[in-house]
């Protein structure tokens, strides 16, 4: 792998993880805030709120995982390495 | 005796905050024992009865555990069929990679569920330990020639169809 490809892969991996984590991070924070407030206001609905939060988190965190996988593929299994 | 619900609520909060038996002096010089007032208040406002909340929390956690178990069962079913089809069509290596990825996905989901279960009780934030699972999966898949990366990643994402099915089947 030549140096330009290596440098571009490293920069792209950093951007993929960094930019890919911004949106899910904000979304997870606001979802967790709403869930904790909901549980505090309505403790009898704790099971449903936690279940919905789990499903929401799994969907949101998959966006982070996509960026993470792209970054790891670029770093450890780069298809452009030649 | 004092019957005002607002005063009862404030005294309940005070008792809960201090968790100690307190005495207060009335303007007329009498003594009020807070715990006696709390006993009277429990008949007015059942939502403030801590014992009833504690007794129903087992039902809530059962509901949450049942949801996790349903998703786990669906993911296992999808994994079983996917591994069989992959083994039939693409060979034993793709099948083993898919199985490894699916097990990693189940482990990731378990860690995520544990983090959410702790939220608000023993922790104020959700840990990111579960994100180490795909990292380890990609590293292992790229290091070992017996495993393929693409089937392993597809197997890891097998929990998502189970989640979608679960989400659609929710009332």
Short mmCIF file of C-alpha atoms in Angstrom, two decimals:
data_model
loop_
_atom_site.label_atom_id
_atom_site.label_comp_id
_atom_site.label_asym_id
_atom_site.label_seq_id
_atom_site.Cartn_x
_atom_site.Cartn_y
_atom_site.Cartn_z
CA UNK A 1 0.00 0.00 0.00
CA UNK A 2 1.52 3.30 -1.04
CA UNK A 3 1.74 6.21 1.32
CA UNK A 4 -1.05 8.26 -0.27
CA UNK A 5 -3.51 5.39 0.02
CA UNK A 6 -2.46 4.80 3.62
CA UNK A 7 -2.87 8.45 4.54
CA UNK A 8 -6.23 8.73 2.80
CA UNK A 9 -7.44 5.54 4.50
CA UNK A 10 -6.45 6.77 7.94
CA UNK A 11 -8.12 10.17 7.39
CA UNK A 12 -11.24 8.49 6.01
CA UNK A 13 -11.39 6.10 8.97
CA UNK A 14 -11.22 8.98 11.41
CA UNK A 15 -13.89 10.91 9.56
CA UNK A 16 -16.15 7.87 9.33
CA UNK A 17 -16.06 7.24 13.07
CA UNK A 18 -16.12 10.88 14.13
CA UNK A 19 -18.85 12.14 11.84
CA UNK A 20 -20.84 8.94 12.15
CA UNK A 21 -20.98 9.20 15.92
CA UNK A 22 -22.28 12.78 16.12
CA UNK A 23 -25.87 12.17 15.08
CA UNK A 24 -26.46 8.96 17.06
CA UNK A 25 -24.77 10.51 20.08
CA UNK A 26 -27.16 13.45 20.12
CA UNK A 27 -30.12 11.20 19.46
CA UNK A 28 -29.19 8.74 22.18
CA UNK A 29 -28.73 11.52 24.68
CA UNK A 30 -32.14 13.04 24.04
CA UNK A 31 -33.79 9.59 23.98
CA UNK A 32 -32.23 8.63 27.31
CA UNK A 33 -33.28 11.96 28.80
CA UNK A 34 -36.86 11.46 27.69
CA UNK A 35 -36.92 7.89 28.95
CA UNK A 36 -35.60 8.75 32.39
CA UNK A 37 -38.08 11.61 32.69
CA UNK A 38 -40.87 9.31 31.60
CA UNK A 39 -39.90 6.65 34.12
CA UNK A 40 -39.73 9.27 36.86
CA UNK A 41 -43.18 10.60 35.99
CA UNK A 42 -44.83 7.26 35.35
CA UNK A 43 -43.00 4.46 37.17
CA UNK A 44 -45.68 1.91 36.34
CA UNK A 45 -44.74 2.17 32.64
CA UNK A 46 -41.06 1.47 33.27
CA UNK A 47 -41.00 -1.84 31.43
CA UNK A 48 -42.54 -0.43 28.28
CA UNK A 49 -40.34 2.66 28.33
CA UNK A 50 -37.18 0.60 28.78
CA UNK A 51 -38.23 -1.77 26.00
CA UNK A 52 -38.89 1.05 23.59
CA UNK A 53 -35.61 2.67 24.60
CA UNK A 54 -33.78 -0.59 23.93
CA UNK A 55 -35.22 -0.89 20.44
CA UNK A 56 -34.52 2.78 19.70
CA UNK A 57 -30.95 2.51 20.96
CA UNK A 58 -30.30 -0.59 18.90
CA UNK A 59 -31.43 1.22 15.76
CA UNK A 60 -29.53 4.40 16.57
CA UNK A 61 -26.33 2.67 17.56
CA UNK A 62 -26.27 0.70 14.33
CA UNK A 63 -25.44 3.97 12.56
CA UNK A 64 -22.34 4.28 14.73
CA UNK A 65 -21.50 0.66 14.00
CA UNK A 66 -21.71 1.26 10.26
CA UNK A 67 -19.13 4.05 10.52
CA UNK A 68 -17.01 1.90 12.82
CA UNK A 69 -17.07 -1.02 10.41
CA UNK A 70 -16.13 1.19 7.47
CA UNK A 71 -13.23 2.60 9.47
CA UNK A 72 -12.03 -0.84 10.56
CA UNK A 73 -12.26 -2.21 7.04
CA UNK A 74 -10.26 0.73 5.77
CA UNK A 75 -7.62 0.18 8.44
CA UNK A 76 -7.33 -3.61 8.60
CA UNK A 77 -8.86 -5.04 5.43
CA UNK A 78 -8.40 -2.23 2.96
CA UNK A 79 -9.73 -3.18 -0.49
CA UNK A 80 -7.67 -0.40 -2.11
CA UNK A 81 -4.37 -1.69 -0.76
CA UNK A 82 -3.59 -3.48 -3.99
CA UNK B 1 -55.10 15.25 62.62
CA UNK B 2 -54.06 17.09 59.45
CA UNK B 3 -55.91 16.18 56.25
CA UNK B 4 -54.37 18.55 53.72
CA UNK B 5 -52.99 16.51 50.77
CA UNK B 6 -50.38 19.15 49.86
CA UNK B 7 -48.96 19.18 53.34
CA UNK B 8 -48.99 15.40 53.37
CA UNK B 9 -47.04 15.29 50.11
CA UNK B 10 -44.41 17.72 51.36
CA UNK B 11 -44.05 15.80 54.57
CA UNK B 12 -43.73 12.55 52.61
CA UNK B 13 -40.93 14.09 50.55
CA UNK B 14 -39.27 15.35 53.70
CA UNK B 15 -39.50 11.94 55.32
CA UNK B 16 -38.15 10.25 52.22
CA UNK B 17 -35.29 12.70 51.94
CA UNK B 18 -34.18 12.40 55.50
CA UNK B 19 -35.39 8.83 56.14
CA UNK B 20 -35.55 9.63 59.76
CA UNK B 21 -38.33 10.12 62.23
CA UNK B 22 -38.82 13.84 62.69
CA UNK B 23 -40.86 15.97 65.02
CA UNK B 24 -42.11 19.44 64.27
CA UNK B 25 -43.70 22.05 66.48
CA UNK B 26 -47.15 23.36 65.59
CA UNK B 27 -47.98 27.05 66.00
CA UNK B 28 -50.16 26.15 68.94
CA UNK B 29 -47.34 24.41 70.68
CA UNK B 30 -48.28 20.81 69.95
CA UNK B 31 -45.91 18.15 68.62
CA UNK B 32 -46.51 16.45 65.28
CA UNK B 33 -44.78 13.19 64.53
CA UNK B 34 -44.15 13.06 60.78
CA UNK B 35 -44.41 9.31 60.52
CA UNK B 36 -47.93 9.38 61.94
CA UNK B 37 -48.98 11.92 59.32
CA UNK B 38 -47.43 9.80 56.59
CA UNK B 39 -49.52 6.86 57.70
CA UNK B 40 -52.61 9.02 57.41
CA UNK B 41 -51.54 10.33 53.98
CA UNK B 42 -51.17 6.91 52.42
CA UNK B 43 -54.91 6.55 52.33
CA UNK B 44 -55.30 9.83 50.43
CA UNK B 45 -52.67 9.43 47.72
CA UNK B 46 -51.85 5.85 46.74
CA UNK B 47 -49.29 6.94 44.13
CA UNK B 48 -47.07 8.14 46.94
CA UNK B 49 -47.04 4.75 48.61
CA UNK B 50 -43.49 3.57 48.15
CA UNK B 51 -44.29 -0.01 49.12
CA UNK B 52 -46.78 -0.38 46.27
CA UNK B 53 -44.20 0.98 43.79
CA UNK B 54 -41.59 -1.45 45.00
CA UNK B 55 -43.93 -4.38 44.75
CA UNK B 56 -44.87 -3.56 41.15
CA UNK B 57 -41.29 -3.05 39.97
CA UNK B 58 -40.84 -6.80 39.63
CA UNK B 59 -43.59 -6.84 37.01
CA UNK B 60 -41.86 -4.05 35.08
CA UNK B 61 -38.51 -5.77 34.99
CA UNK B 62 -40.26 -8.98 33.99
CA UNK B 63 -41.75 -7.14 31.04
CA UNK B 64 -38.34 -5.83 30.02
CA UNK B 65 -36.75 -9.26 30.40
CA UNK B 66 -39.54 -10.79 28.37
CA UNK B 67 -38.87 -8.33 25.54
CA UNK B 68 -35.16 -9.21 25.60
CA UNK B 69 -35.99 -12.88 25.56
CA UNK B 70 -38.36 -12.47 22.60
CA UNK B 71 -35.69 -10.64 20.60
CA UNK B 72 -33.13 -13.27 21.56
CA UNK B 73 -35.46 -16.06 20.47
CA UNK B 74 -36.19 -14.36 17.14
CA UNK B 75 -32.49 -13.72 16.53
CA UNK B 76 -31.67 -17.34 17.30
CA UNK B 77 -34.35 -18.51 14.90
CA UNK B 78 -33.06 -16.22 12.14
CA UNK B 79 -29.50 -17.35 12.86
CA UNK B 80 -30.51 -21.00 12.58
CA UNK B 81 -32.13 -20.52 9.20
CA UNK B 82 -29.42 -18.18 7.87
CA UNK B 83 -26.60 -20.51 8.88
CA UNK B 84 -28.37 -23.42 7.25
CA UNK B 85 -28.99 -21.56 4.01
CA UNK B 86 -25.44 -20.16 3.93
CA UNK B 87 -23.96 -23.59 4.57
CA UNK B 88 -26.07 -25.05 1.81
CA UNK B 89 -25.29 -22.33 -0.75
CA UNK B 90 -21.81 -20.99 0.09
CA UNK B 91 -20.07 -23.67 2.10
CA UNK B 92 -18.95 -24.30 5.62
CA UNK B 93 -16.61 -21.29 5.86
CA UNK B 94 -19.31 -18.73 5.10
CA UNK B 95 -21.64 -20.58 7.44
CA UNK B 96 -19.12 -20.52 10.29
CA UNK B 97 -18.45 -16.83 9.71
CA UNK B 98 -22.17 -16.09 9.75
CA UNK B 99 -22.59 -18.05 12.97
CA UNK B 100 -19.67 -16.23 14.60
CA UNK B 101 -21.13 -12.88 13.57
CA UNK B 102 -24.60 -13.81 14.79
CA UNK B 103 -23.25 -14.86 18.18
CA UNK B 104 -21.38 -11.57 18.37
CA UNK B 105 -24.61 -9.72 17.54
CA UNK B 106 -26.48 -11.52 20.30
CA UNK B 107 -23.70 -10.70 22.75
CA UNK B 108 -23.74 -7.05 21.61
CA UNK B 109 -27.51 -6.87 22.12
CA UNK B 110 -27.19 -8.41 25.56
CA UNK B 111 -24.61 -5.83 26.58
CA UNK B 112 -26.77 -3.02 25.21
CA UNK B 113 -29.82 -4.32 27.08
CA UNK B 114 -27.83 -4.56 30.29
CA UNK B 115 -26.66 -0.97 29.90
CA UNK B 116 -30.21 0.25 29.34
CA UNK B 117 -31.44 -1.81 32.27
CA UNK B 118 -28.97 -0.04 34.52
CA UNK B 119 -29.95 3.42 33.27
CA UNK B 120 -31.51 5.47 36.00
CA UNK B 121 -30.93 2.93 38.76
CA UNK B 122 -27.22 2.25 39.20
CA UNK B 123 -25.84 4.34 36.35
CA UNK B 124 -26.62 7.72 34.83
CA UNK B 125 -25.28 6.98 31.38
CA UNK B 126 -25.20 4.11 28.96
CA UNK B 127 -21.82 2.50 28.57
CA UNK B 128 -20.10 2.06 25.25
CA UNK B 129 -18.60 -1.32 26.06
CA UNK B 130 -20.91 -3.00 23.57
CA UNK B 131 -19.20 -1.15 20.71
CA UNK B 132 -16.10 -3.23 21.35
CA UNK B 133 -17.95 -6.29 20.06
CA UNK B 134 -18.03 -5.25 16.36
CA UNK B 135 -14.45 -4.01 16.67
CA UNK B 136 -13.31 -7.40 17.94
CA UNK B 137 -15.45 -9.11 15.31
CA UNK B 138 -13.83 -7.19 12.44
CA UNK B 139 -10.34 -7.66 13.89
CA UNK B 140 -10.79 -11.40 14.36
CA UNK B 141 -12.39 -11.80 10.94
CA UNK B 142 -9.55 -9.96 9.24
CA UNK B 143 -6.83 -11.83 11.16
CA UNK B 144 -8.07 -15.39 10.83
CA UNK B 145 -8.25 -16.78 7.29
CA UNK B 146 -10.90 -19.29 8.35
CA UNK B 147 -13.42 -16.46 8.73
CA UNK B 148 -14.81 -14.18 6.04
CA UNK B 149 -15.47 -10.54 6.84
CA UNK B 150 -18.68 -9.99 4.87
CA UNK B 151 -20.60 -13.02 6.20
CA UNK B 152 -19.46 -12.19 9.71
CA UNK B 153 -20.78 -8.63 9.39
CA UNK B 154 -24.03 -9.85 7.89
CA UNK B 155 -24.36 -12.30 10.76
CA UNK B 156 -23.71 -9.54 13.25
CA UNK B 157 -26.59 -7.55 11.77
CA UNK B 158 -29.02 -10.45 12.10
CA UNK B 159 -30.40 -8.98 15.31
CA UNK B 160 -31.85 -6.09 13.32
CA UNK B 161 -34.52 -8.07 11.45
CA UNK B 162 -35.51 -9.56 14.79
CA UNK B 163 -35.80 -6.05 16.23
CA UNK B 164 -37.88 -4.89 13.26
CA UNK B 165 -40.21 -7.87 13.61
CA UNK B 166 -40.48 -7.22 17.34
CA UNK B 167 -41.09 -3.51 16.74
CA UNK B 168 -43.84 -4.24 14.22
CA UNK B 169 -45.51 -6.76 16.49
CA UNK B 170 -45.66 -4.36 19.44
CA UNK B 171 -49.21 -3.19 20.21
#
